[in-house]
Every structure is written in structure tokens, then in C-alpha cells.
Coordinates of C-alpha atoms in Angstrom, one line a residue:
X4 CA 203.5 278.8 101.7
X5 CA 201.0 279.8 104.2
X6 CA 201.9 283.5 104.4
X7 CA 201.4 283.6 100.8
X8 CA 198.0 282.4 101.3
X9 CA 197.2 284.9 104.1
X10 CA 198.4 287.9 101.7
X11 CA 196.3 286.5 98.8
X12 CA 193.0 286.4 101.2
X13 CA 193.6 289.8 102.6
X14 CA 194.1 291.2 99.1
X15 CA 190.9 289.6 97.8
X16 CA 189.0 291.2 100.7
X17 CA 190.2 294.6 100.0
X18 CA 187.7 296.1 97.3
X19 CA 185.8 298.1 100.1
X20 CA 188.7 300.6 99.8
X21 CA 188.0 301.6 96.5
X22 CA 188.8 300.7 93.1
X23 CA 191.7 303.0 92.3
X24 CA 193.5 302.3 95.8
X25 CA 192.8 298.5 95.0
X26 CA 194.6 298.6 91.8
X27 CA 197.7 300.5 93.2
X28 CA 197.9 298.1 96.2
X29 CA 197.5 295.0 93.9
X30 CA 200.1 296.2 91.7
X31 CA 202.3 296.8 94.7
X32 CA 201.4 293.5 96.1
X33 CA 202.2 291.4 93.0
X34 CA 205.4 293.3 92.2
X35 CA 206.4 292.5 95.9
X36 CA 205.5 288.7 95.5
X37 CA 207.6 288.6 92.4
X38 CA 210.5 290.0 94.3
X39 CA 210.2 287.4 97.1
X40 CA 210.6 284.6 94.5
X41 CA 213.2 286.5 92.8
X42 CA 215.1 287.0 96.1
X43 CA 215.2 283.4 96.8
X44 CA 216.3 282.5 93.3
X45 CA 219.0 285.2 93.5
X46 CA 220.4 283.8 96.9
X47 CA 220.4 280.2 95.4
X48 CA 222.3 281.3 92.2
X49 CA 224.9 283.3 93.9
X50 CA 227.6 280.2 94.1
X51 CA 227.6 280.3 90.4
X52 CA 228.9 283.9 90.7
X53 CA 231.2 283.8 93.5
X54 CA 234.8 284.9 93.3
X55 CA 238.0 284.4 95.5
X56 CA 236.7 286.0 98.7
X57 CA 233.3 284.6 98.3
X58 CA 234.9 281.1 98.2
X59 CA 237.2 281.8 100.9
X60 CA 234.4 282.7 103.3
X61 CA 232.7 279.6 102.5
X62 CA 235.9 277.8 103.2
X63 CA 236.2 279.7 106.8
X64 CA 232.5 279.1 107.6
X65 CA 233.2 275.2 106.7
X66 CA 236.3 274.9 108.7
X67 CA 235.1 277.0 111.6
X68 CA 232.1 274.7 111.9
X69 CA 234.1 271.6 111.9
X70 CA 236.5 273.0 114.4
X71 CA 233.6 274.0 116.7
X72 CA 232.1 270.5 116.3
X73 CA 235.0 269.1 117.9
X74 CA 234.1 270.8 121.2
X75 CA 230.1 270.4 120.9
X76 CA 230.1 267.5 123.5
X77 CA 232.0 269.4 126.0
X78 CA 229.9 272.6 125.3
X79 CA 226.8 270.3 125.9
X80 CA 228.0 269.2 129.2
X81 CA 229.1 272.8 130.2
X82 CA 225.9 274.3 129.7
X83 CA 224.1 271.7 131.9
X84 CA 225.4 273.4 134.9
X85 CA 223.3 276.8 134.4
X86 CA 220.3 275.7 132.5
X87 CA 218.1 275.8 135.5
X88 CA 219.3 279.4 136.1
X89 CA 217.7 280.8 132.9
X90 CA 214.2 282.2 133.3
X91 CA 211.3 280.2 131.7
X92 CA 210.4 283.6 129.9
X93 CA 213.6 283.5 128.0
X94 CA 213.0 279.8 127.3
X95 CA 209.6 280.0 126.0
X96 CA 210.6 283.0 124.0
X97 CA 213.7 281.3 122.5
X98 CA 211.6 278.1 121.7
X99 CA 208.5 279.7 120.1
X100 CA 209.8 282.8 118.3
X101 CA 212.1 280.8 115.9
X102 CA 209.1 278.5 114.8
X103 CA 207.9 278.9 111.2
X104 CA 204.4 279.6 111.9
X105 CA 205.4 282.5 114.3
X106 CA 208.2 283.7 112.0
X107 CA 205.8 284.2 109.2
X108 CA 203.4 285.8 111.3
X109 CA 205.9 288.6 112.2
X110 CA 207.4 288.7 108.7
X111 CA 203.9 289.0 107.0
X112 CA 202.8 291.6 109.7
X113 CA 205.7 293.7 108.8
X114 CA 205.0 293.6 105.4
X115 CA 201.3 294.1 105.3
X116 CA 201.9 297.1 107.6
X117 CA 204.2 298.6 104.8
X118 CA 201.8 297.6 102.1
X119 CA 198.7 299.2 103.4
X120 CA 200.5 302.4 104.8
X121 CA 202.2 302.6 101.3
X122 CA 205.7 302.8 103.2
X123 CA 208.1 301.5 100.6
X124 CA 210.9 300.9 103.2
X125 CA 208.7 298.9 105.2
X126 CA 207.3 297.1 102.2
X127 CA 210.7 296.3 101.0
X128 CA 211.8 295.0 104.8
X129 CA 208.8 292.7 104.8
X130 CA 210.0 291.3 101.4
X131 CA 213.5 290.8 102.5
X132 CA 212.2 289.2 105.8
X133 CA 209.9 286.7 103.7
X134 CA 212.3 285.9 101.1
X135 CA 215.2 285.4 103.7
X136 CA 213.1 283.3 105.8
X137 CA 211.8 281.2 102.7
X138 CA 215.5 280.8 101.4
X139 CA 216.9 279.8 104.5
X140 CA 214.0 277.7 105.8
X141 CA 214.0 275.5 102.6
X142 CA 217.6 275.1 102.7
X143 CA 217.7 273.8 106.1
X144 CA 214.9 271.6 105.8
X145 CA 216.7 269.7 102.8
X146 CA 220.1 270.0 104.7
X147 CA 218.5 268.1 107.7
X148 CA 217.6 265.1 105.7
X149 CA 220.8 265.0 103.8
X150 CA 223.1 265.4 106.8
X151 CA 221.1 263.5 109.4
X152 CA 222.9 264.7 112.6
X153 CA 221.7 263.4 116.0
X154 CA 220.2 265.9 118.3
X155 CA 221.6 266.3 121.9
X156 CA 218.3 265.2 123.2
X157 CA 218.7 261.6 121.5
X158 CA 221.3 260.7 123.9
X159 CA 224.0 260.1 121.1
X160 CA 227.3 262.1 120.8
X161 CA 227.9 264.9 118.5
X162 CA 229.6 262.8 115.9
X163 CA 226.6 260.4 115.4
X164 CA 224.8 260.6 111.8
X165 CA 221.9 258.9 110.1
X166 CA 222.1 260.7 106.7
X167 CA 220.1 260.6 103.3
X168 CA 216.3 260.4 104.3
X169 CA 213.6 261.7 102.1
X170 CA 211.5 261.9 105.1
X171 CA 212.6 263.8 108.3
X172 CA 213.8 261.5 111.0
X173 CA 213.4 263.3 114.4
X174 CA 216.1 263.4 116.8
X175 CA 218.6 263.0 113.7
X176 CA 217.6 266.3 112.2
X177 CA 220.1 268.8 114.3
X178 CA 222.1 270.3 111.5
X179 CA 221.5 273.2 110.8
X180 CA 219.1 274.9 113.3
X181 CA 216.0 276.5 111.6
X182 CA 215.2 278.4 114.7
X183 CA 218.5 280.1 114.7
X184 CA 218.4 280.8 111.1
X185 CA 214.9 282.2 110.8
X186 CA 215.6 284.2 114.3
X187 CA 218.7 285.8 113.3
X188 CA 217.6 286.2 109.7
X189 CA 214.8 288.6 111.1
X190 CA 216.9 290.3 113.4
X191 CA 219.7 291.0 110.8
X192 CA 216.9 292.2 108.2
X193 CA 215.1 294.4 111.0
X194 CA 218.4 295.9 112.0
X195 CA 219.1 297.3 108.6
X196 CA 216.5 299.9 109.4
X197 CA 218.6 301.7 112.0
X198 CA 221.8 303.3 111.7
X199 CA 222.9 303.4 115.2
X200 CA 225.4 300.5 115.9
X201 CA 223.9 300.2 119.4
X202 CA 220.6 299.7 118.4
X203 CA 221.7 297.1 115.8
X204 CA 223.8 295.4 118.5
X205 CA 220.5 295.2 120.7
X206 CA 218.4 293.6 117.8
X207 CA 221.2 291.2 117.1
X208 CA 221.3 290.3 120.7
X209 CA 217.6 289.5 120.7
X210 CA 217.9 287.4 117.6
X211 CA 220.6 285.3 119.1
X212 CA 218.5 284.2 122.1
X213 CA 216.5 281.4 120.1
X214 CA 219.8 279.6 119.0
X215 CA 221.3 280.0 122.6
X216 CA 218.0 278.7 124.0
X217 CA 218.1 275.6 121.5
X218 CA 221.5 274.6 122.5
X219 CA 220.4 274.9 126.3
X220 CA 217.4 272.7 125.7
X221 CA 219.3 270.1 124.0
X222 CA 217.7 270.7 120.6
X223 CA 221.2 271.5 118.8
X224 CA 224.6 271.6 119.0
X225 CA 226.7 274.5 119.4
X226 CA 228.1 274.3 115.9
X227 CA 224.7 273.8 114.5
X228 CA 223.7 277.1 115.8
X229 CA 227.0 278.9 114.8
X230 CA 226.7 277.7 111.5
X231 CA 223.1 278.8 110.9
X232 CA 223.6 282.3 112.5
X233 CA 226.5 283.0 109.9
X234 CA 224.6 281.6 106.9
X235 CA 221.7 283.7 107.8
X236 CA 223.7 286.8 107.4
X237 CA 225.0 285.6 104.0
X238 CA 221.4 284.8 102.8
X239 CA 220.2 288.3 103.9
X240 CA 222.8 290.2 102.5
X241 CA 222.7 288.6 99.1
X242 CA 218.9 289.2 98.8
X243 CA 219.2 292.7 100.2
X244 CA 221.6 293.4 97.1
X245 CA 219.1 291.9 94.9
X246 CA 216.4 294.1 96.2
X247 CA 218.7 297.2 95.8
X248 CA 217.7 296.8 92.1
X249 CA 214.1 296.6 92.7
X250 CA 213.3 299.4 95.2
X251 CA 214.2 303.0 95.4
X252 CA 214.5 302.8 99.0
X253 CA 218.1 301.6 100.0
X254 CA 219.8 300.3 103.1
X255 CA 223.2 300.2 101.8
X256 CA 223.5 303.5 100.2
X257 CA 225.0 305.4 103.3
X258 CA 228.6 306.0 103.6
X259 CA 228.8 304.1 107.2
X260 CA 228.1 300.5 106.1
X261 CA 228.0 297.5 108.2
X262 CA 230.4 294.6 107.2
X263 CA 230.7 291.3 108.0
X264 CA 233.9 289.0 107.6
X265 CA 235.0 285.6 108.8
X266 CA 238.4 285.9 110.1
X267 CA 241.1 283.2 111.2
X268 CA 244.4 283.7 112.8
X269 CA 246.7 282.4 115.5
X270 CA 244.5 281.1 118.3
X271 CA 241.7 283.1 116.7
X272 CA 238.6 282.3 114.9
X273 CA 235.3 284.2 114.5
X274 CA 233.0 286.8 112.7
X275 CA 234.2 290.3 112.6
X276 CA 231.9 293.2 112.5
X277 CA 233.0 296.5 111.0
X278 CA 230.9 299.7 111.2

């Protein structure tokens, strides 16, 4: 975990600020690191505690992904018609922001800002960002090797698979999308800082750009990105509930909460957002 190494080095360099502050800061740091790993473990253990509605959402997510997969080739052909109209700035942002290195630079920066300014809400946000990225990142890396779906850039169709490899097989590691998962995890976690639904919507939009770009640039199919985006919401919400028991600062204690649900109906499939 490169970010944990960076945090450890920074903490070792901290004595110049005085012994009392160092002790307090070190206690905060070790407590937060424990919560990062605790949050990851909590997210992975949730299926053992799921009830009816949770299993229904998993079924909706699985069914929706399979349904979208039936039109992946058509969507991929359709997007070729406007690829050249997208500004290079948007393309560069989408491809770079969702990479693990850049992701952990952002999440680590948020956490360190909260740690050194003694802002518990910002510290908690950093912990939520790091633990969500770690949980989602590890999950998608394992899934890529098990599923082995061909990327659009391979020239194969969306229903081509080369599964069950211990080592990652490039061009057969399309599902799920790591860029989409990391980028929207960050956006969703950061949006929890704000109450305004319009601010949240703006942050969500920015978080969706990497997934969109990865589809446009033939790295992923549309169903890869859709699945990863919804899964990132579930991961962040799960870890956020865990952190509610660890920090005094809460995100979910106001009366006007944001609620996500998967929904199906006649000629309808999607994610509903209530606020």
C-alpha cells in the first residue's frame, strides 16, 4: 500500500513540531489506520449480514449488468461517432484521474490535511476515501483475473472471455472498471461533505467522467462502467456506516438524507436517488 508508506514516512518526520503534538498526532494516525483496515474488513463482511432488500439489490445489480451487456457492442459502435468531438482535456482527465497512483495522491492529501489541521471531519473523509478505494481496488483486481472479459480495444466482441488467470492478462481484464470505481468512490465520498443536492450532483458528474472516457477510449464496455459505479456506491455507504461508530463527526445524522436504490419496472431500469 503505497499511500500507507507515504503516511508512515511523514509521521516519522514529525518530531520538529513538539513531543505533545507528536503524541496526539501519532495517536490519531494509528487510530485512523486501524479504521481504514477495519472499514475494508467491514465492507467485505457485509454479505454475511445481508437481509432481503440487500439480496434484492444484488439481484438487480447483477440482472441490470447482464441486460446492459446485451447492448455493449451497439453502444461501443455508437460512441465511435462522437469520439473525436470530445476535448483532449476531458480525455486526459478521465484516463489519468482514475489511476491508482493519482487516486491515492488525492485521498492521501485529503487525509493528511485533516490530520495536520486536526479537523476530524476531514480526517474521517480521508479515511473513508482511502478505505473505499482499497476495498474497491482489491476487489476489482481479483475480479479481472477471474472473469477475464475482453476489452473493446482487443477487437473481440463483448461476450468474449478468457477467465481464471493468476496473472493479469491485458486486453482480457475489462470487467469491472477500476478507473470508474475509484473515481466515483471518491466523488461519492467527497459529496457527503455537502448538503446541497446541486453541489452533490456536480461532484457526481465530475466523478462519472473517468468511466465515460474509458468507454469512449475502448478500454471498457458500458456495462463494466455501470456495474463499477453502482458497486462503488454500495462500498462507500457500507464503510461510512462503519465509521459512524468510530468518529463523533457524522455524515448521516441530518434529517435530509440521500438514498440510493436500484429499481426495475415496465420498460424501466436504473438507479434512483432520493434527497
